[in-house]
XYZ file of C-alpha atoms in Angstrom:
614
model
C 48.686 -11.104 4.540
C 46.750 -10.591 1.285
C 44.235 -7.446 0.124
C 41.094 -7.773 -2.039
C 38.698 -4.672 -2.849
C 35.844 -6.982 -3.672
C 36.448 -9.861 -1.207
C 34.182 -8.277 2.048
C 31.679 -7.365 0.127
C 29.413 -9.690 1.062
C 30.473 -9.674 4.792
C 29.653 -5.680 5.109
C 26.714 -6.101 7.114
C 28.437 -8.734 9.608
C 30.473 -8.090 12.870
C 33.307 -7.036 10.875
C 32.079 -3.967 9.391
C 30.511 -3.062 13.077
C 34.348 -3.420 14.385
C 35.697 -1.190 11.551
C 33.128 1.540 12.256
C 34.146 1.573 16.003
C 35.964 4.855 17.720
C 38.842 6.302 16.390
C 42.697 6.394 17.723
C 44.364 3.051 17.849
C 41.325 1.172 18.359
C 39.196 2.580 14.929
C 42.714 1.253 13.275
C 42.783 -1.861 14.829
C 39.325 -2.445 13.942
C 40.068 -1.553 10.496
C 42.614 -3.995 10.087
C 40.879 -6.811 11.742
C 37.849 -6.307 8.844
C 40.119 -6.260 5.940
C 42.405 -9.347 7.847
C 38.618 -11.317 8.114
C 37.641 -10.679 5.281
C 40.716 -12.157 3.117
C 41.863 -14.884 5.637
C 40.934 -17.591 2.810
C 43.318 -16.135 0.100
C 45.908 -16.317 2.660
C 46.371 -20.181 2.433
C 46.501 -19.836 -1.568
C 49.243 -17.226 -1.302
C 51.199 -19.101 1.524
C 50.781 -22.506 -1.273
C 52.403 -19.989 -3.800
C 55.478 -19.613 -1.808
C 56.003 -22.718 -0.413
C 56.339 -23.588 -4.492
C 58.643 -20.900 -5.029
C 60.882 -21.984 -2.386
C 61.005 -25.448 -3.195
C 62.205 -24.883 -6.311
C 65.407 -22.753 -4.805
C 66.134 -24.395 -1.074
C 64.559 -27.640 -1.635
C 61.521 -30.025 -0.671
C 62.247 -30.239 3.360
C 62.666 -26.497 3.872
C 59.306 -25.272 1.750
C 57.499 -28.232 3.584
C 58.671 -27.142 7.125
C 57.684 -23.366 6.221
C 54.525 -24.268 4.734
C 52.935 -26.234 7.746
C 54.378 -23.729 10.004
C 52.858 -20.941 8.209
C 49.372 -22.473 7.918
C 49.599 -23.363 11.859
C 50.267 -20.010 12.200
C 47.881 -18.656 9.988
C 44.748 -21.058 11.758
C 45.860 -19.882 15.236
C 45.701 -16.262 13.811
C 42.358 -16.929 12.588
C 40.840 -18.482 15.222
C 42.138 -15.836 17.135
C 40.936 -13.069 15.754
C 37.779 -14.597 14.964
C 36.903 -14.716 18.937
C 38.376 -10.908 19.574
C 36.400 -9.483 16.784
C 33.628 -8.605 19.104
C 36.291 -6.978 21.887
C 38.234 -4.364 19.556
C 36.289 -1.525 20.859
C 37.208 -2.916 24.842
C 40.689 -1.979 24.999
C 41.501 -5.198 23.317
C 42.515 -3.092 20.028
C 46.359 -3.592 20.300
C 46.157 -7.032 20.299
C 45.217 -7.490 16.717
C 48.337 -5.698 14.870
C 51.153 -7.746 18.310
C 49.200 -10.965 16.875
C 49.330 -10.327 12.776
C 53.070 -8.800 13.551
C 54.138 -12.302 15.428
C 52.438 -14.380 12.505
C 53.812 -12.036 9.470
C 57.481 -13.220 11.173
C 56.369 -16.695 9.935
C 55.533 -15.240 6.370
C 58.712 -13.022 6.476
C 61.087 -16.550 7.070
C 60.587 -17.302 3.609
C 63.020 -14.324 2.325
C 65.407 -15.058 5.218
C 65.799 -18.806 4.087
C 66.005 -17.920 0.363
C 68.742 -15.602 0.768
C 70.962 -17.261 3.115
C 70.217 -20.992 1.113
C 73.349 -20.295 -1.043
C 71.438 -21.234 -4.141
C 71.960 -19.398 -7.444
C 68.285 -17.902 -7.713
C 67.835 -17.316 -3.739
C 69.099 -13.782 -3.808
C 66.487 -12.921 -6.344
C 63.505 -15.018 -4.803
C 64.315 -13.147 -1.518
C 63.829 -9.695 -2.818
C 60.830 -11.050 -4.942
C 59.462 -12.490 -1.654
C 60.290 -9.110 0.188
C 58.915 -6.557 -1.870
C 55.731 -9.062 -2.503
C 55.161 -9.129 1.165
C 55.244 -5.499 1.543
C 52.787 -4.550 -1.561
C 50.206 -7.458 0.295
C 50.167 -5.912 3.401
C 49.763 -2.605 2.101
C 47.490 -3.473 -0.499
C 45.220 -5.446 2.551
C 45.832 -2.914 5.257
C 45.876 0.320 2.426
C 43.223 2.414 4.187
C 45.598 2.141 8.160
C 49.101 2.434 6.780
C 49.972 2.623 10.750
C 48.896 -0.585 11.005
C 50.276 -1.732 7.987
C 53.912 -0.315 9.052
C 53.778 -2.538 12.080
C 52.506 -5.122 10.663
C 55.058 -5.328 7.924
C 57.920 -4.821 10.190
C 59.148 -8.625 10.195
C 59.772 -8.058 6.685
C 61.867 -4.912 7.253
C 63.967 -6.702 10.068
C 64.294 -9.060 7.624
C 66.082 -6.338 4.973
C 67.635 -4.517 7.885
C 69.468 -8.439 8.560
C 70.714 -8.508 4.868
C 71.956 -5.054 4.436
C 74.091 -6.421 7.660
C 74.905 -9.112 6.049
C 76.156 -7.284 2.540
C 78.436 -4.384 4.589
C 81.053 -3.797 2.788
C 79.824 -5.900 0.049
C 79.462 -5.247 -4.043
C 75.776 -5.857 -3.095
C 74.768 -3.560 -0.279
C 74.084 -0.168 -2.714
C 72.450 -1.875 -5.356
C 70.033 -3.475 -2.738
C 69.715 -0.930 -0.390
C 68.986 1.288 -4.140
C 65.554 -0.996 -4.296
C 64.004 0.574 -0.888
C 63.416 3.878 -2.024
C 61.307 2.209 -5.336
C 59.609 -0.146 -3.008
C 58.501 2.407 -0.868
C 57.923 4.956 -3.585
C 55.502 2.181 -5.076
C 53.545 1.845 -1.467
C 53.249 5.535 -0.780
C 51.392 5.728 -4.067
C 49.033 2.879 -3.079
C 48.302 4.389 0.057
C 47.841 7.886 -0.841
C 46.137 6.643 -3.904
C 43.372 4.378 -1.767
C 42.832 7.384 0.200
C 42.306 10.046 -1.935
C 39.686 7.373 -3.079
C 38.455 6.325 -0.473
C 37.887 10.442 0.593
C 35.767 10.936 -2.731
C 33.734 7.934 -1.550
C 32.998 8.957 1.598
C 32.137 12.675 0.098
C 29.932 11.298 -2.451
C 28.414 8.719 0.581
C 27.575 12.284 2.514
C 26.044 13.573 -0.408
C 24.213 10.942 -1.241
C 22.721 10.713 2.303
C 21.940 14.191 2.410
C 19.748 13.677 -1.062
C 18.383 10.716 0.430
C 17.415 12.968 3.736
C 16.214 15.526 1.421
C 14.140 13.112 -0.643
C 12.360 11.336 2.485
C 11.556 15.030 3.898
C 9.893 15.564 -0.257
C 7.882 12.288 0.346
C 7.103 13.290 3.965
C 5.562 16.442 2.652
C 4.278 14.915 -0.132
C 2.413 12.443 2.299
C 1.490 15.523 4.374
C -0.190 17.210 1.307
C -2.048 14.215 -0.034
C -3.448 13.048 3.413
C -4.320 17.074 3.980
C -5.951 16.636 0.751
C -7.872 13.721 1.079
C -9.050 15.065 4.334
C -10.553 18.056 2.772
C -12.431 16.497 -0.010
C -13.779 13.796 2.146
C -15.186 16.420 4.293
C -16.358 19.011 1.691
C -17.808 16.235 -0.181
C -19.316 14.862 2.929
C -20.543 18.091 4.169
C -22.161 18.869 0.616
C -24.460 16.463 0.966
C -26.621 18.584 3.361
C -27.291 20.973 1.416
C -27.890 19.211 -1.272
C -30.614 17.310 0.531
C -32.407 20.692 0.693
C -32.111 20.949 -2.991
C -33.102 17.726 -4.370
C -35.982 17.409 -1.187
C -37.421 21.026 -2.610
C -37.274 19.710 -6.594
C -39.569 16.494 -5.170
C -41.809 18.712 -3.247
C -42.219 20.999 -6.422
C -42.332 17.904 -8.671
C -45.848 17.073 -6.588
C -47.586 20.506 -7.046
C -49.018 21.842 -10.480
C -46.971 22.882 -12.373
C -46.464 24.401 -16.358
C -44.848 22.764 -18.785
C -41.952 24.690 -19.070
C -41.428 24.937 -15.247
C -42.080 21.159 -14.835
C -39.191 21.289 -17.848
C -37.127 23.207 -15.577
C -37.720 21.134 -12.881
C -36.066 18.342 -14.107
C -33.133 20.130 -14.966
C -33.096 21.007 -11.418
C -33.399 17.386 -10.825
C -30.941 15.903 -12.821
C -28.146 18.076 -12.203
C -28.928 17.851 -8.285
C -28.383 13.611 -8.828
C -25.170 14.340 -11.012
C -24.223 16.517 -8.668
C -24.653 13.992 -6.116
C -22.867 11.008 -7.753
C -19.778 13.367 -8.424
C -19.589 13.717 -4.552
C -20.058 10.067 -3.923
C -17.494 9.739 -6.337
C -14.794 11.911 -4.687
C -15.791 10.927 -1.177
C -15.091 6.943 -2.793
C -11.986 7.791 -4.397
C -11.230 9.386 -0.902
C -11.857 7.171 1.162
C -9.932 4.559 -1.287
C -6.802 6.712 -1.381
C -6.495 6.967 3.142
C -7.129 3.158 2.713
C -10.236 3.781 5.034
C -12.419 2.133 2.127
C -15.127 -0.361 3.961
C -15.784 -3.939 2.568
C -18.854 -5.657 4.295
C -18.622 -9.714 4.141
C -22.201 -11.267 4.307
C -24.420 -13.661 2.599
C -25.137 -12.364 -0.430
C -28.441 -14.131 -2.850
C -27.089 -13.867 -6.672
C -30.737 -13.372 -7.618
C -31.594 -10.069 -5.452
C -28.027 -9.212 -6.714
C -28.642 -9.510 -10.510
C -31.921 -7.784 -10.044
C -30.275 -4.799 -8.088
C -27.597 -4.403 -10.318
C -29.974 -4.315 -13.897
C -32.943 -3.000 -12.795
C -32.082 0.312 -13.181
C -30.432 -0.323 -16.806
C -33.023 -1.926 -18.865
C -35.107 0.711 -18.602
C -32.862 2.781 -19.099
C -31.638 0.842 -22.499
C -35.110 0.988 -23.497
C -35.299 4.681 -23.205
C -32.790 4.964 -25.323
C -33.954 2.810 -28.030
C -30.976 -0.052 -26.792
C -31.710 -3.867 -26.482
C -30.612 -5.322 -23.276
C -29.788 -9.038 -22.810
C -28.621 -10.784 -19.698
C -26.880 -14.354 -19.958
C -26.075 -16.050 -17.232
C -23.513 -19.234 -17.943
C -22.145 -21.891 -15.656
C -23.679 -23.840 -12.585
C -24.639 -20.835 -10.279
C -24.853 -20.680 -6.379
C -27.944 -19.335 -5.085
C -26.275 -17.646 -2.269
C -22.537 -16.527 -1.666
C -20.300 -14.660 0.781
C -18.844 -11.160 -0.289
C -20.306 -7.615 -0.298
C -23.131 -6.935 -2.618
C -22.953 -2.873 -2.596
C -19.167 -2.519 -3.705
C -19.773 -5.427 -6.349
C -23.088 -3.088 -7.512
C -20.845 -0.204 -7.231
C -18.702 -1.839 -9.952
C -20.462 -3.770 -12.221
C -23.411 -0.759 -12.429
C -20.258 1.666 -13.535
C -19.765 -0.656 -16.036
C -23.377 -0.749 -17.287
C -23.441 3.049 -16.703
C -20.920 3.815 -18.986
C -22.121 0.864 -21.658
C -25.641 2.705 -22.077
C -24.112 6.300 -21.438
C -21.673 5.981 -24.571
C -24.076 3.127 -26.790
C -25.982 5.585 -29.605
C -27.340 2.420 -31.154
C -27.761 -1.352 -30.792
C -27.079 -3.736 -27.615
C -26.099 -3.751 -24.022
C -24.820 -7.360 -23.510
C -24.901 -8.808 -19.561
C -23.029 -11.704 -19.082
C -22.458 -13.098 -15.603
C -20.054 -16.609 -15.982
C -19.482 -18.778 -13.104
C -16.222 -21.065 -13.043
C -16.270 -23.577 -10.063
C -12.947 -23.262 -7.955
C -13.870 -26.422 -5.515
C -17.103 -27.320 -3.668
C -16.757 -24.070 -1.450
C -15.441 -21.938 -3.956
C -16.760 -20.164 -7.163
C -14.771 -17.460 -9.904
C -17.181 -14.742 -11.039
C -16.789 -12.835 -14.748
C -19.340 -9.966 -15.233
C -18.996 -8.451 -18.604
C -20.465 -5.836 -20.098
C -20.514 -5.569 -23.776
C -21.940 -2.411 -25.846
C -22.095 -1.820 -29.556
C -20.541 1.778 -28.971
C -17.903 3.717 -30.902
C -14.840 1.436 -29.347
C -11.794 2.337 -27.916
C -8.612 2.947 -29.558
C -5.442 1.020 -28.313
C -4.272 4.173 -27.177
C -6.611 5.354 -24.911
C -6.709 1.936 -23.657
C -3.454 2.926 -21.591
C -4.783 5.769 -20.090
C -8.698 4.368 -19.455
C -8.162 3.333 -15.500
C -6.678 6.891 -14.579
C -8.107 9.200 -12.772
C -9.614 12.281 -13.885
C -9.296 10.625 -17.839
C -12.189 10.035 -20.401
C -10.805 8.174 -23.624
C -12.373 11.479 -25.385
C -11.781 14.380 -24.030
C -14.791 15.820 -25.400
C -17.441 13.161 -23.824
C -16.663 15.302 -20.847
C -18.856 18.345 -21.928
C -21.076 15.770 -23.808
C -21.946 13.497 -21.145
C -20.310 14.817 -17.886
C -18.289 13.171 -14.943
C -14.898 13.351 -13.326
C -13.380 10.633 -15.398
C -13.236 8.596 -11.731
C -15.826 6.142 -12.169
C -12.896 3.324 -13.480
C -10.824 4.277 -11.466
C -12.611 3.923 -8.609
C -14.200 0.588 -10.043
C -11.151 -0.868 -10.585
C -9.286 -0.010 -7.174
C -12.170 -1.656 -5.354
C -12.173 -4.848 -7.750
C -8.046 -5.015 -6.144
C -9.130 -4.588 -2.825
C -12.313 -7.635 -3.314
C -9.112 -9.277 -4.730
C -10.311 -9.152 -8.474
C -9.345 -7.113 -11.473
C -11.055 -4.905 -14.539
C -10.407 -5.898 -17.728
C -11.478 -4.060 -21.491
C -11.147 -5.545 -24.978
C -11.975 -2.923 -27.821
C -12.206 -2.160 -31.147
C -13.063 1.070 -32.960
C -16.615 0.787 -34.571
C -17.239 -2.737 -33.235
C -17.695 -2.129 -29.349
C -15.992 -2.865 -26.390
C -16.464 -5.441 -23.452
C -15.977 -4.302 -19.578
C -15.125 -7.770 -17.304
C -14.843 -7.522 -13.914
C -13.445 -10.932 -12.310
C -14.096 -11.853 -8.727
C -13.891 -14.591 -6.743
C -16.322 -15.423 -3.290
C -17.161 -18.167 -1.234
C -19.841 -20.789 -1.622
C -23.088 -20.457 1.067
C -25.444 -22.150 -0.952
C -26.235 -24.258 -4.303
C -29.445 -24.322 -4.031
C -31.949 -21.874 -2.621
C -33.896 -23.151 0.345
C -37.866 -22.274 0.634
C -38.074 -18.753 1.914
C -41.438 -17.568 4.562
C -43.816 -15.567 3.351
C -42.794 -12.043 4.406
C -45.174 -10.174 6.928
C -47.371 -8.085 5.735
C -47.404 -4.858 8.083
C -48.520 -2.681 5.223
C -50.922 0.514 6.919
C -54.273 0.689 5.024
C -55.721 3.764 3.167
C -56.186 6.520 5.303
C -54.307 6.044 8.175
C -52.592 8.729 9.633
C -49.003 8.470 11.708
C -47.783 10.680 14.124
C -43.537 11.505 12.715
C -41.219 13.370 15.309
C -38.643 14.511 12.653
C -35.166 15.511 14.340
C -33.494 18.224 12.502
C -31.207 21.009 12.810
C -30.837 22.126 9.580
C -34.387 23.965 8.725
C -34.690 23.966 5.136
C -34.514 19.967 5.566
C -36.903 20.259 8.723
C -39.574 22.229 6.510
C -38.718 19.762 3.464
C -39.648 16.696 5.614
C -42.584 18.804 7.719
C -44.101 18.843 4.141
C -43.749 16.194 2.332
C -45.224 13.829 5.649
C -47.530 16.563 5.295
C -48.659 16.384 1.806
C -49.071 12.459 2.617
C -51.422 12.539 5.008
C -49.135 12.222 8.283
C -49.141 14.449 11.414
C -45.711 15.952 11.852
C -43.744 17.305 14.841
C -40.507 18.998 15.057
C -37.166 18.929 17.095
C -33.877 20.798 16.316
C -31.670 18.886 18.391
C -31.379 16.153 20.675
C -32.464 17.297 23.976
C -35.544 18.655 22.550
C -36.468 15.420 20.719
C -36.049 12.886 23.925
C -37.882 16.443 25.849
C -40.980 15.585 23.486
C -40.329 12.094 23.275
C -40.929 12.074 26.883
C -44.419 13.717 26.891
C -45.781 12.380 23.706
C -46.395 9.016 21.913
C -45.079 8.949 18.182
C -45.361 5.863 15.903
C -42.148 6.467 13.897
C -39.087 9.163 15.096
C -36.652 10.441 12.454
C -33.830 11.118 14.174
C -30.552 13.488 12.410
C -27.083 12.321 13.771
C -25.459 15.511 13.696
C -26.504 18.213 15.683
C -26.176 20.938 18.395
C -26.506 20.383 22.112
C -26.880 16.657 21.837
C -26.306 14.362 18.876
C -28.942 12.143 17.249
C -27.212 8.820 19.047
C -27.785 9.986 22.616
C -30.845 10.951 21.869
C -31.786 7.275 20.515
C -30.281 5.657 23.372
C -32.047 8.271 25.952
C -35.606 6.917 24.006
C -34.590 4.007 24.093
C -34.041 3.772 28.066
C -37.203 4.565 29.234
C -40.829 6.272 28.085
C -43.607 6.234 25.783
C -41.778 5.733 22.813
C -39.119 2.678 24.147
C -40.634 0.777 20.913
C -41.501 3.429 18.548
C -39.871 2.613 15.408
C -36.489 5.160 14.734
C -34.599 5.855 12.048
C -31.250 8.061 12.135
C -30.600 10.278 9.275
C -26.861 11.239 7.874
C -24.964 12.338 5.364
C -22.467 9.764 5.781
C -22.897 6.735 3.684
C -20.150 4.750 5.328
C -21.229 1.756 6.524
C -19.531 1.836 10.060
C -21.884 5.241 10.158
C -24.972 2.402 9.758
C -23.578 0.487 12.184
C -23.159 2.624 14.730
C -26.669 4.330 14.438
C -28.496 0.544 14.740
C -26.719 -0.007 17.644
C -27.475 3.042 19.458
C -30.673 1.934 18.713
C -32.518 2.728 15.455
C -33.954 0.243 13.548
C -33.234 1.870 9.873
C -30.745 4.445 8.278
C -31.849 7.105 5.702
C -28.874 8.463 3.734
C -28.934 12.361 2.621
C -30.824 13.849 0.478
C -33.587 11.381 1.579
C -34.946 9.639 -0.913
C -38.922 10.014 -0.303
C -39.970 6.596 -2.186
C -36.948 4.452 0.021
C -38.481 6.314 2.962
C -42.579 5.956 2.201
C -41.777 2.294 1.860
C -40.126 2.148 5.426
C -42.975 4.079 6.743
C -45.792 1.334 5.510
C -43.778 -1.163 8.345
C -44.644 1.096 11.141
C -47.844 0.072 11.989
C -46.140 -3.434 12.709
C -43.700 -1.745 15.004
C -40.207 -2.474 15.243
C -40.839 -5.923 14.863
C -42.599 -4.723 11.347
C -40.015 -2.862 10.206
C -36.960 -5.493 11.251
C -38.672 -8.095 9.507
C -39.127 -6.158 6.186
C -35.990 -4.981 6.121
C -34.313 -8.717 7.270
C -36.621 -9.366 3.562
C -34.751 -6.424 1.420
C -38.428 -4.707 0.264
C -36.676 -1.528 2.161
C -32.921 -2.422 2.099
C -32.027 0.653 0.893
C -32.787 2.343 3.725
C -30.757 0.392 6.025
C-alpha cells in the first residue's frame, strides 16, 4: 500500500472521486480508501520491487523471488478487483474493499515475518524497517480514514503481535515492544496532521464557494441592470423620435414661408440642433441595440458604385464648405457588385469621413477604397480615411474606441457628440467580421481603415434598363390619406402636402383610415404603425383585402429604423417605409411614382432613385 498527495490529481474528475464523495458511515470510508488505493496502484509495484531487493540481500535469491511474484499476483488480482467494484461502493458492496486490501496487505506483511525468522545477522533489523515502513504507507495512503487504515494495516500488527511471542522472556521483547509507542506516536501525528489540513481545506473550499455564489448573484444583477438599461434607452431613444418629427417637420414648414434674416438665422439653429439631436439618438438606440446583441445585418447584392456615391456624396460638399480638398482613389481590380450590407458599411465608413472633415481646419480629406482579391469568389476591402488634422497622440490612441471618449476632452463642447460614434463603428466592423484601425501623428494627420471582407456577385457590371419614368407632370394634384395619431405630425404633413399642391385627408387611427378607405379613392395612403384602436399593419392588410384603394400606393410611417420594422410593414402590405421625422425631399420623390401606381413606385425603388425611403 503506498500514499501520494499529488498522484490523483489528474483522476479527480473520474469514477474515483464520485466513489469518495458517496454517503457517509462505512461506505463514505470505504469509498475513500478505494480512491486513494486507485489512484496509487502503479507505485505499488515499484515499492513491492524495493523489498523484494531488500530481502534478497538478507534471506536470499529464492525467498525474495517467491515473495515478489506472489505479491504482484496479489497486487493484479487486487487491482482488477477493485477496478470492477469501484462503481458498487455506494450498493452495500463497501466492506468489501478494506476484507480485500486486508487479505492482500498479509502478502506485503510476509516480508517482515520471513526477515525475522531467516536467522540472518541483518533480518532482525530489516523486519522492523519493513514493519514500521508498512505502517507509515498505509497511513500515509489511507491518512484521511484512519479506520480503514487500522484494518487495513492489521496483517502487519499480527505480524508484531507473532514476534513479541516469539521474544517472551527474551533480552529483546522491551526494547522492541519500546518501538510501538514511537511508531504510533509518529502515525497519530500524520493523521491528525492530514486532518487538521484537510479541515482548513474544506473551510476555505466553503468559503470560496460562497464568494463564488456571491459573485455569480453580482454578475446576475449586474446583467439585470445593464439589460434594464439597455431597455430603457432603446425605448426613450426610440420614443424620442416622435416628437422630434414634430420639431424638425415644423423648422421645414417655417424654412418655406418668409421669413427675416435673423429668424431664418434662428431657424437653422433650430435645424441643426434638431439633426444633432437626432443622430445622438440613433447613436444610443445603435449602441443599444449592439450591446442586447439584437443589432441587424442585412446580406444582399450590393453595386460598389451606388455604394461609393452614397457614402461621399454627402462629404465633398461638405469638404468644400469648409475650404477642404477631397480626393477619392480607388486601387485594385474592383467588383461591380458584391454581397454584404451596404447601410452598416455606410454607417461606418461615413463616421469615419464625419469625423475626418469635423476635426480637419485645413488641407485634405483623402478616400481610399483598396481591393485585395481573396480567390475568384472572394474580395478583402480597406477603406481609409486620411485627414490633415491636428493628429492623435499615442496616448489617446488607447482610449479612442471607448465609449463615451473624445481624444480631447474639449472637442466635446467644440464640436459635440457622445464620444460613441467609434465605438459603435468599430463593434459593427467585428460583427461584418472586420476591424478599425488608426495610424497618427501629432501635426501630420491621421488615417481611419476599416477592413472588410464580402463575397464576389459580379466583375463586371451587366447593361442595366432604362428605369420607368412615372414622374407626375406640373400641376397635378393627388389625393394623400395621411394616418396619424399624433396631431402635431398630422397638421405637419396636412401642410406641407398642402403647401405642394396636394389634397389632403386625415385619419387618427386605423379603423378610421380603412372606414375612409372604404368610401373614398386615394392615389397614395400614408399609413403610421403605431396607434390607438387599430395599428397601421391591420389597417394595410384590411386595404389591402378588398375596396377602392386594393392598389393605391401605401407607405407605413415609424419611428423605428430597424430593418425587421421595414420588413414587416412591406409585407403587411405597403410598398415603401418613411422613417421619423420624415424627411420631405425622400418623401416628394416617392410621391412623383404614384401616378404609375404600385407598379411605379416598386420599380423606382427596385432602381434606388427613392431607396431611402424603403
Amino acid at each position: 500500500m503506498v500514499g501520494s498527495e499529488d498522484i490523483g490529481k489528474s483522476l479527480g474528475g473520474g469514477p474515483s472521486a464520485k466513489v469518495a464523495g458517496a454517503g457517509g458511515g462505512g461506505a463514505g470510508e470505504a469509498a475513500q480508501a478505494l480512491t486513494a488505493i486507485l489512484q496509487t496502484q502503479y507505485l505499488r509495484y515499484l515499492i513491492i520491487a524495493s523489498w523484494a531487493v531488500g530481502l534478497f540481500g538478507t534471506v536470499g535469491l529464492v525467498p525474495a523471488l517467491v515473495w515478489f511474484c506472489g505479491t504482484i499476483a496479489a497486487g493484479g488480482v487486487r487491482g482488477a478487483f477493485e477496478r470492477r467494484m469501484a462503481g458498487r461502493v455506494d450498493a452495500g458492496w463497501g466492506l468489501l474493499f478494506p476484507a480485500v486490501a486486508t487479505v492482500t496487505t498479509a502478502a506485503w506483511a510476509s516480508a517482515p515475518f520471513l526477515a525475522w525468522f531467516s536467522g540472518k545477522p541483518f533480518g532482525q533489523s530489516l523486519a522492523v524497517a519493513l514493519l514500521i515502513g508498512g505502517y507509515v504507507l498505509v497511513f500515509s495512503q489511507l491518512r484521511s480514514s484512519p479506520k480503514q487504515a487500522i484494518v487495513i494495516s492489521s496483517p502487519y500488527s499480527l505480524v508484531v503481535l507473532v514476534i513479541l511471542g516469539s521474544l517472551w522472556g527474551g533480552p529483546l521483547f522491551w526494547p522492541l515492544l519500546s518501538i510501538l509507542p514511537f511508531t504510533a506516536a509518529g502515525l497519530f501525528v500524520l493523521v491528525t496532521m492530514t486532518l487538521l489540513r484537510e479541515e482548513r481545506i474544506k473551510a476555505f473550499q466553503e468559503h470560496q464557494a460562497h464568494l463564488i455564489e456571491e459573485l455569480q448573484m453580482a454578475r446576475d444583477k449586474a446583467d439585470a441592470a445593464n439589460h434594464a438599461k439597455s431597455n430603457f434607452l432603446g425605448v426613450i431613444s426610440h420614443e424620442l423620435r416622435t416628437p422630434m418629427n414634430g420639431v424638425l417637420g415644423a423648422a421645414q414648414l417655417l424654412g418655406a414661408t418668409r421669413l427675416e434674416a435673423t429668424q431664418r438665422e434662428y431657424l437653422s439653429i433650430i435645424r441643426n440642433s434638431g439633426d444633432n439631436l437626432l443622430s445622438l439618438l440613433n447613436d444610443i438606440l445603435d449602441m443599444t441595440k449592439i450591446e442586447a446583441g439584437k443589432m441587424t445585418f442585412e446580406v444582399i447584392d450590393v453595386s460598389l458604385d451606388d455604394l461609393h456615391r452614397r457614402i461621399t456624396g454627402p462629404f465633398v460638399a461638405q469638404a468644400e464648405a469648409r475650404g477642404l480638398e477631397f480626393r477619392s482613389t480607388f486601387v485594385g481590380d474592383m467588383p461591380a457588385t458584391v454581397r454584404g450590407d451596404p447601410l452598416r458599411v455606410c454607417q461606418v465608413v461615413q463616421n469615419l469621413l464625419s469625423n475626418a472633415v469635423k476635426f480637419t481646419e485645413a488641407g485634405i480629406i483623402d478616400y481610399r477604397v483598396e481591393v485585395m482579391a481573396i480567390n475568384d469568389r472572394r474580395v478583402a476591402f480597406a477603406f481609409s480615411v486620411t485627414d490633415s488634422g491636428s493628429g492623435i497622440a499615442p496616448g489617446d490612441l488607447e482610449r479612442l474606441f471607448q465609449p463615451f471618449t473624445q481624444a480631447d476632452a474639449s472637442s466635446t463642447r467644440r464640436f459635440g457628440g457622445t464620444g460613441l460614434g467609434l465605438t459603435i463603428a468599430r463593434r459593427m466592423a467585428h460583427i461584418m467580421g472586420g476591424d478599425i484601425s488608426v495610424s497618427s501623428e501629432l501635426g501630420r494627420g491621421s488615417t481611419f481603415t476599416f477592413t472588410v471582407e464580402a463575397d464576389v456577385v459580379e466583375w463586371q457590371e451587366e447593361a442595366v434598363a432604362e428605369p420607368i419614368d412615372a414622374e407626375i407632370g406640373e400641376g397635378d394634384s393627388l389625393r394623400v390619406l395621411v394616418v396619424e395619431d399624433h396631431p402635431v405630425n398630422r397638421m405637419i404633413l396636412e401642410a406641407w402636402l398642402g403647401s405642394a399642391g396636394h389634397e389632403a385627408a386625415a385619419a387618427e387611427n386605423g379603423q378610421i383610415a380603412v372606414d375612409m378607405a372604404a368610401r373614398q379613392a386615394f392615389d397614395l395612403i400614408i399609413m403610421d404603425v403605431n396607434m390607438p384602436v387599430m395599428d397601421g399593419l391591420s389597417a394595410t392588410r384590411l386595404i389591402r383585402s378588398a375596396g377602392a384603394n386594393r392598389e393605391t400606393p401605401i407607405a407605413v410611417l415609424s419611428a423605428s429604423a430597424r430593418h425587421e420594422d421595414h420588413e414587416a410593414g412591406l409585407e403587411a402590405g405597403a410598398d415603401a417605409y418613411l422613417n421619423k421625422p420624415i424627411d420631405f425631399a425622400v418623401l416628394a420623390r416617392l410621391m412623383q411614382t404614384v401616378r404609375g401606381g404600385r407598379p411605379g413606385v416598386h420599380a423606382q425603388l427596385e432602381s434606388g432613385e427613392t431607396s431611402a425611403a424603403a
